[in-house]
Short mmCIF file of C-alpha atoms in Angstrom, two decimals:
data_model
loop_
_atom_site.label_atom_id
_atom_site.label_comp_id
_atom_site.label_asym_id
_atom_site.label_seq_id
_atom_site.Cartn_x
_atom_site.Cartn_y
_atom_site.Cartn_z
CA UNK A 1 42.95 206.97 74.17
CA UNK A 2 39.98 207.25 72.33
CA UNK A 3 36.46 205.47 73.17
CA UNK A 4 35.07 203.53 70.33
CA UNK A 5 31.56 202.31 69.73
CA UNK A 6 30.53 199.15 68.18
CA UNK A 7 26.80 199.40 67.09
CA UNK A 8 26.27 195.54 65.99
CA UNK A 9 28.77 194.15 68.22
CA UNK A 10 27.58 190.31 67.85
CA UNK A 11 28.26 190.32 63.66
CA UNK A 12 31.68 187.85 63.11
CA UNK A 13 33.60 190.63 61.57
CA UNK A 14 32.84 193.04 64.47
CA UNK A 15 33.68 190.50 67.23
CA UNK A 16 37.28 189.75 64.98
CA UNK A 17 37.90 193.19 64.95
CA UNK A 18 36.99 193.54 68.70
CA UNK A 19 39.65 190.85 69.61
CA UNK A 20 41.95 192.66 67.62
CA UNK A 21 41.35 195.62 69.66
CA UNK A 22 42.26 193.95 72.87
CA UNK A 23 45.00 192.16 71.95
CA UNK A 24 46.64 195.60 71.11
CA UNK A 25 45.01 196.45 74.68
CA UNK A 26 42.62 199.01 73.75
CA UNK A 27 41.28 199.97 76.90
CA UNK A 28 37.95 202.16 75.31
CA UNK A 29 35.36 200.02 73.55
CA UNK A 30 31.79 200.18 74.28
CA UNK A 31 29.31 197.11 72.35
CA UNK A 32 26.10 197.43 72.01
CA UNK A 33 24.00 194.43 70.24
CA UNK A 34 20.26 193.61 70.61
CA UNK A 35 21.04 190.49 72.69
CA UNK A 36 23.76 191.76 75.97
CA UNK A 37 23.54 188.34 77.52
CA UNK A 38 24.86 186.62 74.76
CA UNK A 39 27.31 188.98 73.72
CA UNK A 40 28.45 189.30 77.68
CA UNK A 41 28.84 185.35 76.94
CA UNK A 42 30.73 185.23 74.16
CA UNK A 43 33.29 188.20 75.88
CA UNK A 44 33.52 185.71 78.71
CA UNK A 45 34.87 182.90 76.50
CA UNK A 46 37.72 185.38 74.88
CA UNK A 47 38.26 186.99 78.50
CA UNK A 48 37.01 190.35 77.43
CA UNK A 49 35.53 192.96 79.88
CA UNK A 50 34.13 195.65 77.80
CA UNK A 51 31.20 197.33 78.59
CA UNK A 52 28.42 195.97 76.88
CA UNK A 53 24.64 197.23 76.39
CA UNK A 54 21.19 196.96 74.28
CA UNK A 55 20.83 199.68 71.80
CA UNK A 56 18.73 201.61 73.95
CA UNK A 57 21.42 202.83 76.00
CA UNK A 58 23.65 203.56 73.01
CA UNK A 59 24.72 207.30 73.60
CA UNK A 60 24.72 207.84 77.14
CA UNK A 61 28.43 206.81 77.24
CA UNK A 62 30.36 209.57 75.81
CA UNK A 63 32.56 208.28 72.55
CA UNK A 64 34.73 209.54 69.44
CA UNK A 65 34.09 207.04 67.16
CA UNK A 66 31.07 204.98 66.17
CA UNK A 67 31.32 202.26 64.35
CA UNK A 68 28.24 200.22 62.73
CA UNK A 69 28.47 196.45 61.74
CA UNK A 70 24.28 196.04 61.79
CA UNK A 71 23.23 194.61 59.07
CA UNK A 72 22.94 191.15 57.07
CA UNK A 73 26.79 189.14 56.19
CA UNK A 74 25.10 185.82 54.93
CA UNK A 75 23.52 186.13 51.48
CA UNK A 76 21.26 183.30 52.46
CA UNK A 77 19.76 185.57 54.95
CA UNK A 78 19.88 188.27 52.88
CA UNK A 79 17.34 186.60 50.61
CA UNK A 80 15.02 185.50 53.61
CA UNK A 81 14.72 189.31 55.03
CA UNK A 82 14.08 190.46 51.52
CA UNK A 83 13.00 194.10 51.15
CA UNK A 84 12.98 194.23 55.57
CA UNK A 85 17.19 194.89 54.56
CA UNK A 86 16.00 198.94 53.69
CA UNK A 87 14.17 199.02 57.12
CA UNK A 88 17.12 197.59 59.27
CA UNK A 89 19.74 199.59 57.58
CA UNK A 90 17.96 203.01 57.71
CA UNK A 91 17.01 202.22 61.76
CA UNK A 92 20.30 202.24 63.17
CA UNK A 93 21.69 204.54 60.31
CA UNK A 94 19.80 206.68 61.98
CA UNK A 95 20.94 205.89 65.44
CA UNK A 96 24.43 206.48 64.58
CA UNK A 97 23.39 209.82 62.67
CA UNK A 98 21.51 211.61 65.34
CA UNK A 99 24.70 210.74 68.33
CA UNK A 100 26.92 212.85 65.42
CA UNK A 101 24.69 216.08 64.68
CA UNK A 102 24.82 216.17 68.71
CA UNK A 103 28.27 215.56 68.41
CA UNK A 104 30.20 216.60 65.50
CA UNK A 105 33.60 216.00 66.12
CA UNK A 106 32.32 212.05 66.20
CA UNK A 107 33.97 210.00 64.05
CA UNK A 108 31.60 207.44 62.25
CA UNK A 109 32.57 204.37 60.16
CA UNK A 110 29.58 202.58 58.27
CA UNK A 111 30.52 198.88 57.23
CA UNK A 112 29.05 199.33 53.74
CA UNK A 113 30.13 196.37 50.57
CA UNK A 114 30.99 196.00 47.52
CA UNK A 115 27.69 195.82 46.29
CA UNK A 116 27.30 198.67 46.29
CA UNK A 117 28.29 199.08 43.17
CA UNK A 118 25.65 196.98 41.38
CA UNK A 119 25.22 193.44 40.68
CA UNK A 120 27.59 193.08 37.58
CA UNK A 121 31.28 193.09 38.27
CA UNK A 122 31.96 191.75 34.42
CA UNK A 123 34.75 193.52 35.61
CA UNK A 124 36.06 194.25 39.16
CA UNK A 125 35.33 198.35 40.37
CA UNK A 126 37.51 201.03 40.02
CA UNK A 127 37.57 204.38 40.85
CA UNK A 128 35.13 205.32 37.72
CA UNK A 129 32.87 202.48 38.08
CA UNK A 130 29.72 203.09 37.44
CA UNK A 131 26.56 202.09 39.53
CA UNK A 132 23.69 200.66 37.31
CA UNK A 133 20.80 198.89 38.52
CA UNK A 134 16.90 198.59 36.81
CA UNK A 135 13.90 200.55 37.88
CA UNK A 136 11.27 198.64 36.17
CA UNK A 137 12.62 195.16 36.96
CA UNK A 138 14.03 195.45 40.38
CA UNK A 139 14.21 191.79 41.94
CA UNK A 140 15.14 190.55 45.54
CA UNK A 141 19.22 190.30 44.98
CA UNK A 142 18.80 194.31 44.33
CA UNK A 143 17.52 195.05 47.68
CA UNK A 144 20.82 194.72 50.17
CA UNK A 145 23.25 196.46 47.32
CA UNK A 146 20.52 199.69 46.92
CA UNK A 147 20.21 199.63 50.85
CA UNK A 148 23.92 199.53 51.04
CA UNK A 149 24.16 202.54 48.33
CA UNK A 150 21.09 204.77 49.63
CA UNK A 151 22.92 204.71 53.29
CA UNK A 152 26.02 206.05 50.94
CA UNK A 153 24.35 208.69 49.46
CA UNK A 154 22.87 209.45 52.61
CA UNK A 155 26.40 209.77 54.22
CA UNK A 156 27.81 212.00 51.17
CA UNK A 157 24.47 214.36 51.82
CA UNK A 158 26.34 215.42 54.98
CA UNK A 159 29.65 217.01 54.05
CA UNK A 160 30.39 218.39 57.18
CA UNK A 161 30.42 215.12 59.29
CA UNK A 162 33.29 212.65 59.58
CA UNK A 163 31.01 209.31 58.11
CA UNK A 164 33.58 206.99 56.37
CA UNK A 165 31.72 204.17 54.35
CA UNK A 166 34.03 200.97 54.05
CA UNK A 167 33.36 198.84 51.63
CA UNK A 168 33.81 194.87 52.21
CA UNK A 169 33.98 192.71 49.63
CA UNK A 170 34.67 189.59 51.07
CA UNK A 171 36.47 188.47 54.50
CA UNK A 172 37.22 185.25 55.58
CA UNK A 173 37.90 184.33 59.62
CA UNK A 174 38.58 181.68 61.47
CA UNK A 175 35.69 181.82 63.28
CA UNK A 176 33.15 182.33 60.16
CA UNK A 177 29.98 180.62 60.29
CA UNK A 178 30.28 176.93 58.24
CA UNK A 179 26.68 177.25 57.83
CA UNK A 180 26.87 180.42 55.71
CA UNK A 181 26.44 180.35 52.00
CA UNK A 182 29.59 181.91 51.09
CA UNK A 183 31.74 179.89 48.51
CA UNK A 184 34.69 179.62 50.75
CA UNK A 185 32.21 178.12 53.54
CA UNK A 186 31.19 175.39 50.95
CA UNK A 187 34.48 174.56 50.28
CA UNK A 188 35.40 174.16 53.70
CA UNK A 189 32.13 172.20 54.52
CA UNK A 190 33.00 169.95 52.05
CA UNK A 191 36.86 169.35 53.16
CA UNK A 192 35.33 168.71 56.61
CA UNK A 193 32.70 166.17 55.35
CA UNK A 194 34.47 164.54 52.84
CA UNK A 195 32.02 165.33 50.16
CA UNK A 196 32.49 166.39 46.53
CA UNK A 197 32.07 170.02 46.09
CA UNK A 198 30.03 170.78 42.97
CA UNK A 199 30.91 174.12 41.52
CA UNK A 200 29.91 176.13 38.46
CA UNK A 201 31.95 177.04 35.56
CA UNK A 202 33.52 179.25 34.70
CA UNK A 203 35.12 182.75 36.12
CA UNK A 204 35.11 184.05 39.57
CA UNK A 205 38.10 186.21 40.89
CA UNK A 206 37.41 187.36 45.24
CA UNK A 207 39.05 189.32 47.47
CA UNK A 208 39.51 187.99 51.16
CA UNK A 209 39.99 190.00 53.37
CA UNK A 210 41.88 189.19 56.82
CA UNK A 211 41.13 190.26 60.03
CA UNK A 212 44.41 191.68 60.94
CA UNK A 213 44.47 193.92 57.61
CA UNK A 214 40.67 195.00 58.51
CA UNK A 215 42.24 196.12 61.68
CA UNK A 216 44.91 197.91 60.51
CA UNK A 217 43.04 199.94 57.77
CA UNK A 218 40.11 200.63 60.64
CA UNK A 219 42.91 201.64 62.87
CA UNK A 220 44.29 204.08 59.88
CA UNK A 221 40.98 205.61 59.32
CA UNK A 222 40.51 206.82 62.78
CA UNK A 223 44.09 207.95 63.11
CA UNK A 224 43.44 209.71 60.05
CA UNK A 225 42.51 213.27 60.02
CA UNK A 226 38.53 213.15 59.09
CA UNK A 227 36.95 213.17 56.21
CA UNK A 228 33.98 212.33 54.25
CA UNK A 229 34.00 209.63 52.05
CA UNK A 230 34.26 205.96 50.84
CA UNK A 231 36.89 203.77 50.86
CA UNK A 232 37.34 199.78 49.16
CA UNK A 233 38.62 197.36 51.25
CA UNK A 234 41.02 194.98 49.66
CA UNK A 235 44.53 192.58 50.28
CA UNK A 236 47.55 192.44 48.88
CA UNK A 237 45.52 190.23 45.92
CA UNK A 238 42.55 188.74 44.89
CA UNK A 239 42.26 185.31 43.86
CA UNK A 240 40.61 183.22 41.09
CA UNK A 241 38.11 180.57 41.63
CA UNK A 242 40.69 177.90 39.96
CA UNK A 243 43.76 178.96 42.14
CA UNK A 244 41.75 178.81 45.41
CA UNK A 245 40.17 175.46 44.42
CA UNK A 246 43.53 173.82 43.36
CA UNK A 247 45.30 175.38 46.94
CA UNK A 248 42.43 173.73 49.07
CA UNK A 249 42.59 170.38 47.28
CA UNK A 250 46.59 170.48 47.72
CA UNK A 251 46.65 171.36 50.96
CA UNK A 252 43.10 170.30 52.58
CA UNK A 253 42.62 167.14 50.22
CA UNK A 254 39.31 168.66 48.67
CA UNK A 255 37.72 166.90 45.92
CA UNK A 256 35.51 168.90 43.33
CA UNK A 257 34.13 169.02 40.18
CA UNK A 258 32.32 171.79 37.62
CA UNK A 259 28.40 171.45 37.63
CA UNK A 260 25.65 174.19 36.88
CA UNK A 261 24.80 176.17 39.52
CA UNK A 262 21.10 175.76 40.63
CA UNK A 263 18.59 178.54 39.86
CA UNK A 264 18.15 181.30 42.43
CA UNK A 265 21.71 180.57 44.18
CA UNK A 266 23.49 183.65 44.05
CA UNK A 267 20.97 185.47 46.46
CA UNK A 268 22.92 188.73 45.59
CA UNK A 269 23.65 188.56 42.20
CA UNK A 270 26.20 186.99 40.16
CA UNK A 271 29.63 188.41 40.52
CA UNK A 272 32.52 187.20 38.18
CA UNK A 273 35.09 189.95 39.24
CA UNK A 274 33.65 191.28 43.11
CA UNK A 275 36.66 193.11 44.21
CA UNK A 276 37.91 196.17 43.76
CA UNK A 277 40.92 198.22 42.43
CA UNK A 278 40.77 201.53 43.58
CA UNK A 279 43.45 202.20 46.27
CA UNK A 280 42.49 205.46 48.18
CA UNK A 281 42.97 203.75 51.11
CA UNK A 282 46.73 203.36 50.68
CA UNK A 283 46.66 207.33 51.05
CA UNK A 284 46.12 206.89 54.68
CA UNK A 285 49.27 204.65 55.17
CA UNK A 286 46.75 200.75 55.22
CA UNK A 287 49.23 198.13 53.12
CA UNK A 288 47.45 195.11 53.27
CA UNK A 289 50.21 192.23 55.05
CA UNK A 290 48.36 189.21 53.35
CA UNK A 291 46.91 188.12 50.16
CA UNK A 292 43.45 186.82 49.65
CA UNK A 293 45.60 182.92 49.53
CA UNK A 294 47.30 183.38 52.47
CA UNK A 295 44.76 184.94 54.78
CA UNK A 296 42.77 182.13 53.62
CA UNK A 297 45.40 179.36 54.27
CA UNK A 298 45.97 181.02 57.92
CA UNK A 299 42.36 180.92 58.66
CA UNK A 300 41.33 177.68 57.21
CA UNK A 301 44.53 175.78 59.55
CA UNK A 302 42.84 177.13 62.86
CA UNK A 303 39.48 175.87 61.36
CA UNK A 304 40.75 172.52 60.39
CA UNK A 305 43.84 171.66 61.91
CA UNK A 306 46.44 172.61 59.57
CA UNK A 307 47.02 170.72 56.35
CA UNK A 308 45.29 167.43 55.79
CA UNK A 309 43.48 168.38 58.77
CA UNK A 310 44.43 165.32 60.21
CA UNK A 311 43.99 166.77 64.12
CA UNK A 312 40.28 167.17 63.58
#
C-alpha cells in the first residue's frame, strides 16, 4: 500500500481526512506539522499512531504521494497575515517541489481554493471561467486568491510531474473551529448562544463540502493514473443562503434577521455564487454521496446534539 505524506498535518481538513484514512486502516501515512507535540497529542486523543515529524525531517521517509494542506483556512486570519500568505505558500511549495524532481514518479496533491478564480463569482466557475483581478488597485482580499493561483501556474509550468491542484470551496466538519469567520460558523455560534444572527441581504449560493466525499475524491486522484492538472471540488449541490438559514432555524431553532454587513467583513472578497460547476473530477469515478444540506445537517448534530440541540 502506498505511503502518503501530509505536509500541514495540524489544518482541520487534513486531520478529517487523516481519520478518514485510518478508519479505512491505511497503514502508510507520515505527518509532518511545525508543532509534533501537539499534533502527537491530538493523534493520542483519536488513537492514531502515525509517524509524525517537524518539517525538517520531511523527505527522509521514502513516500508516493505528498500531500500539502499548509496554508491559511480562516479568512479572518487570512486578513491578519496579509501579503506574509505569498511567503508561506511559496516555502513549502517548494518543499514539496524539490522531494518530486528527486523523485518523479511522486504523486503530489496541492490543496488550492476556489479563489482562485478571482474575487467575483457574479456567477459560480465553470470550465471557461475566466480569472480577472486589478494590477493598479490590488488590495489585501487579493493576496490569498493570487497566492493560491501563482502556486497553480507554478504547478502547470511542470508538465512532466504528477502535481494535482484541488480546489476547495467550502467544507464544513464537525470538528471546525466555532471561532472561525466562516458564515456557517456564525450561524452555529449563534444557535449555541441563543443570539440573533444578523445577516446581509441578499444572494449567496456555497458549496459544502463533507469529509467523507473529500476522502473519496482524494482517494480517486491517487488511484488515478497521473496527471497534471486542476480539479473543483464540489457535492452533490450547493445551497442558497435562504435554504440553509430556513433548515438551521427548523431544525436548530436559530433566530435571524437581514442587516448590512459591516465594512471590511468579507476578508476575501465578496462571493455571491463561490462554487463551482465544472465536473472533471467525475472522470476519475468521485460522485459526491451528500449534498451541501445534508453534510451540513450530519455535521452540525455531532456539534450540537442533534436537533434542538437539547443534549448540549
Amino acid at each position: 500500500m502506498e505511503r502518503i505524506a501530509i505536509l500541514g498535518a495540524s489544518s482541520r481538513i487534513a486531520q478529517d481526512l487523516i481519520l478518514s484514512f485510518a478508519r479505512a486502516g491505511h497503514p502508510g501515512i507520515l505527518l509532518y506539522g511545525r508543532d509534533p507535540a501537539t499534533l502527537r497529542g491530538w493523534q493520542d486523543a483519536h488513537g492514531l499512531a502515525y509517524p509524525v515529524a517537524d518539517y525538517g525531517a520531511y523527505g527522509r521517509e521514502p513516500h508516493d504521494a505528498v500531500l500539502n494542506f499548509v496554508g491559511v483556512g480562516d479568512p479572518r486570519r487570512a486578513a491578519q497575515m496579509g501579503g506574509g500568505i505569498f511567503g508561506v505558500t511559496q516555502e513549502f511549495d517548494d518543499l514539496a517541489l524539490r522531494g518530486l524532481r528527486d523523485n518523479p514518479q511522486r504523486r503530489y496533491v496541492f490543496l488550492s481554493s476556489g479563489a482562485a478564480y478571482g474575487s467575483g463569482f457574479e456567477q459560480p466557475a465553470g470550465p471557461d471561467t475566466r480569472t480577472a483581478f486589478m494590477p493598479n488597485a490590488l488590495g489585501p482580499q487579493d493576496y490569498y486568491a493570487i497566492a493560491k493561483l501563482h502556486a497553480e501556474c507554478r504547478h502547470r509550468a511542470l508538465p512532466d510531474l504528477a502535481i494535482t491542484d484541488l480546489r476547495v470551496f467550502n467544507y464544513f466538519s464537525r470538528y471546525q473551529d466555532l471561532d472561525a469567520r466562516f458564515f456557517i460558523t456564525d450561524i452555529l455560534r449563534a444557535i449555541r448562544t441563543g443570539d440573533v444572527l444578523r445577516t446581509s441581504p441578499g444572494t449567496m449560493v456555497r458549496d459544502y463540502l463533507h469529509p467523507d466525499d473529500f476522502y473519496q475524491l482524494v482517494t480517486r486522484l491517487l488511484a488515478a493514473p497521473p496527471a497534471n492538472g486542476a480539479l473543483d471540488c464540489y457535492s452533490a449541490a450547493p445551497v442558497d443562503k435562504a435554504a440553509l438559514l430556513d433548515a438551521m432555524a427548523t431544525r436548530y431553532g436559530l433566530r435571524h434577521e437581514a442587516a448590512p454587513a459591516p465594512a471590511g467583513v468579507n476578508a476575501t472578497g465578496a462571493k455571491p455564487h463561490y462554487y463551482s460547476l465544472d465536473r472533471r473530477a467525475a472522470g476519475l469515478g468521485y460522485a459526491p454521496a451528500h449534498t451541501s444540506l445534508d453534510g451540513i445537517r450530519i455535521e452540525a448534530d455531532a456539534i450540537l446534539g442533534g436537533p434542538g440541540h437539547d443534549r448540549l
